[in-house]
């Protein structure tokens, strides 16, 4: 005989039904791994994934016929919205067959916009043949801790989640969180595409969110989300401190600190890797914080992400997240948040060469800082305005703003701000022909950056010194400074500035009668830019292939 035992919950449920004779074959289906049958009963496990694209298309063709070929893009979108789950695909296909006058693209668009995605996969006359019921079989078989983890994960707006973040969201230790996450993976309610990171498909996430709203009080859901957002703030703040330890960072108050375990102390490489891994989640965290009314968390997370956005020139995430954070600060009339975010938006628009927008935001940051009685913020805004003036060749205004800034930095005895402003003065004096004074200011800035261990600032100053030496026709000094700048940029992953400096190095090598080396430097620069374009998703204007994006404020 061939015996089929369908939809088993646990091994003990089916073990008494196993035949004693080896001449019978038993096929057991389950949403759990039933590891006990493998270890005790010599079962052979075959894990079935969702349908691959070809099989999913074939399923739709068998139900819908030629309409799949007529609207292949719509069929593929439908498969994506159905998570490639056979039951969901059958329900969607039945819905399409019932309305043959509408295209598959129209149906896919409807599913994408459904406020209750799970409700879209319900069969009115057959309650058992719904995605919700199928998910419930797996959910109801979980122990209470795993059910709670499942519900809480449905509250997370990001694309995936780490073990540490899941523990914060649920309010348990990482060891406890790992056990629950493993149960969810074993029940095929959660995926672990790589170590200690977990993700839902949208359909499962919608079901998890539905269970959370149905089973947990609102205040508990709010507390869970606040813990998760605070986790992101703590980690982003620690990562930002590695990018510029001497700069001012957001202040995390005692209430925010008690919401989350202490974040690790990152190295620069670890901080960059953390930002790269959490990039989509950080944008989602700002948006979720603003939507939940956690307005301070919204602007503080956004402000802590700025060093990474600046390093990698991720203008889309930078501007989008900061516009959300700006609106959140405006709702609370939070002058501190408005000052921080306005300044950061100004830097973004300066890098993007939208100087009118940059000037508007820096002016707003200046006014807010003066209103707060915050000399640091005032000096920062003045220095940034000087950068915009330099970029637009308004050299008299640039010198005025930078001189005002340097006076405040001197009173504050702030070395990072002083170095940043010396750099601005050096660039202005270089462009108006005061090359000796330019070198003096840049050397002053370089000495400070080295003292405060700021490799970002050191690299940008070395590059500016190299360009100034090139203007002075001191080619040996120019080449040495530019080569040192390239190494500094490369060490911290400052790809945009590395490419820019390699182009300048090529010019210096050409001037020195070394054309082969010059060509090699330009080739390396172009290779970096091509890779940058293909991986950064930045929407960088083609006319700005070599922008004045050296600001590191």
C-alpha atoms as one frame of an Amber mdcrd trajectory, in Angstrom:
protein
   0.000   0.000   0.000   0.896   3.667  -0.392  -0.393   5.524   2.632  -0.792
   9.335   2.528  -1.021  11.225   5.824  -1.851  14.816   4.966  -1.178  17.993
   6.932   0.405  16.438  10.019   1.046  18.806  12.906   3.596  16.866  14.999
   5.417  13.540  14.731   3.407  11.983  17.582   0.238  12.552  15.571   1.325
  10.208  12.756   3.723   7.754  14.411   0.941   5.344  15.532  -0.246   5.199
  11.902   3.081   4.083  10.433   2.903   0.497   9.064   5.086  -2.207  10.569
   5.972  -3.676   7.203   8.695  -2.323   4.969   6.590  -3.178   1.920   4.381
  -0.121   2.415   5.321   3.429   1.491   4.101   6.387   3.554   3.928   9.965
   2.298   3.429  12.544   5.029   2.780  16.219   4.271   3.283  18.835   6.937
   4.021  22.484   7.493   6.535  21.469  10.141   9.838  19.642   9.646   8.806
  16.670  11.841  12.433  16.113  12.787  11.487  13.303  15.165  10.404  11.133
  12.244  13.785  11.662  10.598  15.807  10.806  13.695  13.669   7.915  15.095
  11.755   6.488  12.176  14.233   6.778   9.303  12.019   9.179   7.355  13.446
  10.955   4.329  12.590  14.654   4.285  11.850  16.437   1.004  11.387  20.187
   1.472   9.152  21.801  -1.123   9.598  25.474  -1.862   6.933  27.663  -3.398
   6.508  27.292  -7.145   9.333  28.563  -9.305   8.443  31.084 -12.013   8.008
  28.485 -14.769   5.768  26.242 -12.670   3.707  29.214 -11.489   3.210  30.406
 -15.063   2.241  26.885 -16.091  -0.384  26.773 -13.337  -1.871  30.063 -14.546
  -1.851  28.852 -18.171  -3.782  25.713 -17.249  -6.497  27.838 -15.621  -6.514
  30.968 -17.784  -5.238  29.777 -21.149  -4.033  32.339 -23.702  -4.651  35.367
 -21.492  -1.338  34.591 -19.748   0.571  34.851 -23.012  -1.341  38.023 -23.916
  -0.299  39.743 -20.681   2.896  38.068 -19.506   3.985  41.073 -17.424   0.653
  41.037 -15.620   0.949  37.299 -14.985   4.415  37.733 -13.499   3.186  40.558
 -11.266   0.300  38.343 -10.157   2.736  35.561  -9.238   4.769  37.997  -7.161
   1.720  39.248  -5.258   0.686  35.642  -4.608   4.127  34.748  -3.193   4.157
  31.885  -5.742   1.859  29.966  -3.375  -0.281  27.492  -5.362  -3.437  28.157
  -3.357  -3.094  31.933  -3.661  -2.420  31.592  -7.394  -5.492  29.417  -7.863
  -7.679  31.916  -5.993  -6.279  34.827  -8.027  -6.675  32.885 -11.271 -10.280
  32.064 -10.399 -10.862  35.761  -9.765  -9.364  36.560 -13.165 -11.418  33.879
 -14.920 -14.598  35.332 -13.420 -13.812  38.711 -15.005 -12.364  37.917 -18.459
 -12.854  41.501 -19.629 -10.118  42.696 -17.228  -6.424  42.115 -17.850  -4.073
  40.296 -15.520  -2.198  43.572 -15.038  -5.398  45.166 -13.756  -5.892  42.299
 -11.303  -2.263  42.502 -10.133  -2.673  46.251  -9.573  -5.823  45.611  -7.538
  -4.026  43.073  -5.365  -1.129  45.462  -4.812  -3.487  48.196  -3.617  -5.703
  45.982  -1.415  -5.764  47.452   2.092  -6.247  43.923   3.428  -4.072  41.691
   1.256  -5.207  38.507   3.034  -8.875  39.311   2.391  -8.163  39.318  -1.339
  -7.378  35.583  -1.156 -10.639  34.489   0.435 -13.151  32.150  -1.211 -16.624
  33.130  -0.017 -18.309  29.765  -0.415 -15.429  27.673   0.942 -13.856  28.955
   4.144 -11.303  26.124   4.181  -9.919  27.135   0.781  -8.452  30.474   1.837
  -4.901  31.604   2.414  -5.854  32.826   5.880  -7.015  29.365   6.962  -3.930
  27.653   5.533  -1.661  30.063   7.426  -3.715  29.541  10.580  -2.963  25.815
  10.573   0.737  26.580  10.884   0.214  29.460  13.319  -2.054  27.565  15.694
   0.480  24.723  15.945   3.133  27.095  17.363   3.911  27.493  21.065   2.872
  30.805  22.620   6.341  32.420  22.439   6.676  31.676  18.715   3.138  32.953
  18.064   4.057  36.183  19.842   7.225  36.504  17.770   5.208  35.926  14.586
   2.704  38.632  15.501   5.402  41.142  16.454   7.315  40.566  13.223   4.143
  41.590  11.416   4.533  45.053  12.983   7.948  45.591  11.356   7.858  47.653
   8.156  11.349  46.728   6.946  12.312  44.182   4.329  14.004  41.774   6.750
  15.125  41.709  10.374  18.189  40.635  12.330  18.173  38.398  15.370  19.091
  41.325  17.616  16.340  43.554  16.218  13.765  40.755  16.537  14.733  40.355
  20.191  14.227  44.092  20.761  10.878  44.038  18.968   9.640  41.163  21.105
  11.247  42.265  24.373  13.121  39.000  24.976  16.753  37.904  25.035  18.498
  36.962  21.810  18.618  33.344  22.959  14.852  33.292  23.466  14.296  35.113
  20.193  16.442  32.604  18.295  14.314  29.681  19.509  11.104  31.347  18.364
  12.568  32.373  15.020  13.783  28.839  14.386  10.286  27.525  15.092   8.840
  29.970  12.570  11.408  28.923   9.969  10.651  25.241  10.639   6.944  25.977
  10.207   7.689  27.687   6.870   6.135  30.915   8.097   9.471  32.713   7.944
  12.539  32.520   5.725  16.185  32.721   6.762  17.907  33.565   3.460  21.229
  34.078   5.250  22.558  33.755   8.759  20.601  35.439  11.530  18.451  37.512
   9.167  14.810  36.715   8.622  12.081  37.809   6.239   8.424  37.315   5.395
   6.738  37.360   2.066   4.155  40.166   1.935   1.233  37.726   2.204   2.589
  36.123   5.365   3.488  39.542   6.769  -0.094  40.692   6.169  -1.383  37.670
   8.069   1.069  38.288  10.936  -0.012  41.924  11.123  -3.652  40.832  11.120
  -3.037  38.497  14.060  -1.146  41.223  15.953  -4.012  43.697  15.561  -6.564
  41.068  16.574  -4.742  39.588  19.565  -2.607  42.322  21.130  -3.700  45.570
  22.816  -2.744  48.759  21.002  -0.382  49.929  23.758   1.583  46.653  23.556
   1.929  47.010  19.783   3.097  50.602  20.224   5.640  49.599  22.858   7.004
  46.863  20.582   7.401  49.228  17.637   9.020  51.856  19.869  11.559  49.312
  21.123  12.430  48.344  17.544  12.774  51.945  16.364  14.951  52.712  19.390
  17.116  49.705  18.480  17.663  51.223  15.044  18.465  54.610  16.570  21.058
  53.168  18.982  22.796  51.169  16.268  22.701  53.958  13.680  24.112  56.364
  16.261  27.001  54.026  17.080  27.723  53.491  13.381  27.647  57.246  12.726
  30.212  57.834  15.488  32.727  55.677  13.607  32.364  57.890  10.537  33.310
  61.038  12.458  34.081  60.569  16.143  34.796  64.264  16.744  31.554  65.546
  15.220  28.412  66.271  17.190  25.904  63.422  17.187  22.248  63.218  18.137
  21.494  63.166  21.831  19.734  59.994  23.006  17.791  60.725  26.160  17.480
  58.385  29.126  14.009  57.196  28.142  15.260  56.144  24.729  18.261  54.394
  26.262  16.135  52.234  28.544  14.049  51.060  25.577  16.889  49.073  24.047
  19.980  47.100  24.926  23.298  48.837  24.339  24.440  48.824  20.726  27.872
  47.371  19.918  30.973  49.500  19.454  31.630  49.261  15.711  34.873  49.460
  13.804  34.641  51.587  10.662  34.309  48.484   8.467  31.640  47.017  10.761
  29.716  50.293  10.777  29.757  50.487   6.986  28.677  46.849   6.690  25.844
  47.420   9.178  24.594  50.420   7.223  24.771  48.488   3.939  22.841  45.568
   5.425  20.175  47.706   7.103  19.803  50.338   4.381  16.203  49.511   3.394
  15.194  48.988   7.025  16.595  52.363   8.070  14.493  54.167   5.481  11.447
  52.155   6.577  12.204  52.950  10.240  12.097  56.708   9.610   8.814  56.377
   7.725   7.269  54.106  10.348   8.376  56.359  13.202   6.725  59.357  11.561
   3.541  57.412  10.838   3.346  56.179  14.448   3.825  59.684  15.829   7.328
  58.900  17.137   8.553  62.152  15.641  11.763  62.529  17.637  12.786  59.004
  16.741  12.043  59.791  13.089  14.415  62.747  12.850  17.100  61.234  15.070
  17.277  58.026  13.015  17.386  60.067   9.804  20.129  62.323  11.154  22.173
  59.307  12.266  21.947  57.806   8.774  23.323  60.947   7.112  27.057  60.034
   7.335  26.389  56.787   5.447  24.180  58.451   2.847  26.883  61.059   2.312
  29.687  58.540   2.026  27.851  56.423  -0.550  25.987  59.325  -2.195  22.614
  57.642  -1.701  20.634  60.739  -2.557  17.213  59.071  -2.952  17.172  57.563
   0.551  18.831  60.655   1.994  16.346  63.172   0.646  13.255  60.964   1.013
  13.978  60.018   4.626  14.863  63.568   5.591  11.739  65.062   4.027   9.715
  62.620   6.155  11.778  63.556   9.225  11.340  67.272   8.477   7.546  66.880
   8.377   7.675  64.932  11.646   9.655  67.720  13.325   7.261  70.342  11.988
   4.315  68.491  13.578   5.979  68.864  17.000   7.393  72.340  16.269  10.704
  70.740  17.248  13.299  73.421  16.559  16.193  71.077  17.298  14.912  68.482
  14.847  14.231  71.150  12.227  17.773  72.523  12.596  19.428  69.100  12.322
  17.359  67.898   9.387  17.450  71.212   7.512  21.229  71.253   7.692  21.445
  67.641   6.517  19.082  68.337   3.603  21.236  71.313   2.696  24.305  69.060
   2.483  22.359  66.592   0.330  21.237  69.281  -2.093  24.748  70.759  -2.203
  26.113  67.346  -3.174  23.303  67.090  -5.723  24.219  70.563  -7.038  20.782
  72.009  -6.311  22.261  75.079  -4.722  19.092  77.175  -4.338  17.485  74.391
  -2.305  20.690  73.930  -0.306  20.850  77.632   0.551  17.208  77.628   1.659
  17.716  74.716   4.041  20.988  76.046   5.453  19.332  79.417   6.095  16.499
  77.639   7.917  19.053  75.676   9.982  20.846  78.942  10.829  17.645  80.614
  12.026  16.605  77.598  14.082  20.041  77.339  15.696  20.002  81.040  16.581
  16.519  80.636  18.039  17.752  77.707  20.152  20.851  79.586  21.272  22.950
  76.803  19.745  26.321  78.228  18.606  27.462  74.861  17.249  24.473  74.627
  14.928  24.899  78.290  13.976  28.577  77.829  13.054  27.761  74.668  11.111
  25.057  76.424   9.078  27.373  79.388   8.373  30.156  77.088   7.209  27.714
  75.228   4.970  26.426  78.468   3.506  30.057  79.329   2.744  30.319  76.014
   0.885  27.291  76.911  -1.255  28.744  80.373  -1.895  32.019  78.798  -3.027
  30.185  76.320  -5.266  28.284  79.181  -6.940  31.402  81.406  -7.152  30.051
  84.026  -4.715  33.480  84.326  -3.142  32.910  87.495  -1.085  29.841  85.965
   0.579  31.745  82.721   1.078  34.575  84.464   2.922  32.106  86.387   5.082
  30.178  83.268   6.095  33.329  81.228   6.688  34.980  83.993   8.752  31.857
  84.213  10.950  31.904  80.438  11.365  35.593  80.242  12.264  35.112  82.819
  15.014  32.360  80.740  16.617  34.314  77.484  16.249  37.286  79.173  17.924
  35.156  80.288  20.876  33.771  76.762  21.187  37.259  75.271  20.826  35.720
  72.775  18.403  38.503  71.232  16.335  36.312  69.381  13.836  34.325  72.513
  12.960  37.522  74.546  12.742  39.118  72.041  10.368  36.006  71.903   8.192
  35.895  75.671   7.898  39.639  75.963   7.194  39.016  73.609   4.320  36.298
  75.917   2.992  38.603  78.917   3.309  41.368  77.018   1.520  39.135  76.239
  -1.441  37.901  79.823  -1.739  41.439  81.264  -1.609  42.595  78.742  -4.200
  39.849  79.755  -6.610  40.479  83.488  -6.222  44.203  82.996  -6.790  45.573
  83.259  -3.233  47.330  79.927  -3.572  49.813  80.376  -0.727  47.030  81.231
   1.714  44.995  78.310   0.365  47.833  75.875   1.139  48.224  77.342   4.620
  44.532  76.883   5.466  44.427  73.375   4.017  47.533  72.334   5.969  45.939
  73.674   9.147  42.843  71.602   8.427  44.905  68.487   7.649  46.795  68.729
  10.930  43.551  68.951  12.909  41.877  66.068  11.049  44.870  63.851  11.768
  44.790  64.852  15.432  41.094  63.985  15.842  41.377  60.739  13.830  38.961
  61.712  11.049  40.011  59.754   7.915  37.136  61.172   5.897  38.257  64.731
   6.544  41.908  63.794   6.044  41.190  62.295   2.616  39.219  65.295   1.401
  41.899  67.728   2.584  44.688  65.739   0.906  42.697  65.838  -2.330  42.211
  69.610  -2.038  45.907  70.068  -1.292  46.768  68.004  -4.357  44.558  70.189
  -6.568  46.112  73.329  -5.078  49.681  72.055  -5.636  48.673  71.226  -9.194
  47.553  74.846  -9.660  50.942  75.913  -8.275  52.653  73.520 -10.727  54.310
  71.761  -7.796  53.741  68.425  -9.473  55.690  66.168  -7.109  53.766  67.476
  -4.106  50.475  67.290  -6.048  50.979  63.652  -7.045  52.017  62.632  -3.531
  49.004  64.344  -1.922  46.559  62.934  -4.471  47.945  59.393  -4.093  47.623
  59.667  -0.307  44.061  60.939  -0.756  43.155  57.982  -2.997  44.419  55.554
  -0.342  42.490  57.360   2.389  39.259  57.357   0.367  39.653  53.675  -0.449
  40.244  52.677   3.186  36.898  54.092   4.314  34.911  53.144   1.202  34.509
  56.710  -0.094  34.062  55.544  -3.687  32.821  58.798  -5.198  35.746  60.812
  -3.854  38.198  58.057  -4.775  37.071  58.253  -8.415  37.127  62.049  -8.401
  40.639  62.136  -6.940  41.894  59.525  -9.428  40.799  61.835 -12.259  42.779
  64.673 -10.664  45.756  62.333 -10.214  45.563  61.522 -13.921  45.791  65.242
 -14.712  48.831  65.642 -12.434  50.553  62.601 -13.967  49.886  63.900 -17.485
  51.432  67.217 -16.533  54.473  65.319 -15.225  54.996  63.543 -18.529  53.694
  60.163 -17.313  50.796  59.505 -19.739  50.598  55.722 -19.226  50.172  56.115
 -15.454  47.693  58.921 -16.055  45.607  56.698 -18.312  45.709  53.901 -15.743
  44.451  56.282 -13.009  41.593  57.511 -15.199  40.699  53.925 -16.089  40.447
  53.040 -12.414  38.251  56.080 -11.829  35.894  55.186 -14.667  35.658  51.603
 -13.418  34.644  52.833  -9.956  32.015  55.155 -11.419  30.517  52.436 -13.614
  30.284  50.099 -10.620  28.912  52.967  -8.550  26.141  53.612 -11.084  25.186
  49.943 -11.342  24.928  49.295  -7.596  24.068  52.540  -5.842  20.500  53.219
  -7.096  21.078  56.919  -6.619  19.488  58.599  -9.643  22.643  60.653 -10.116
  22.261  63.182 -12.966  24.573  62.321 -15.847  25.697  65.947 -16.059  27.079
  65.588 -12.524  29.510  62.783 -13.261  32.204  64.665 -11.340  30.297  66.899
  -8.907  31.733  69.140  -6.245  30.617  66.649  -3.631  33.491  66.866  -1.232
  31.567  68.513   1.588  31.698  66.436   4.747  29.596  68.553   7.088
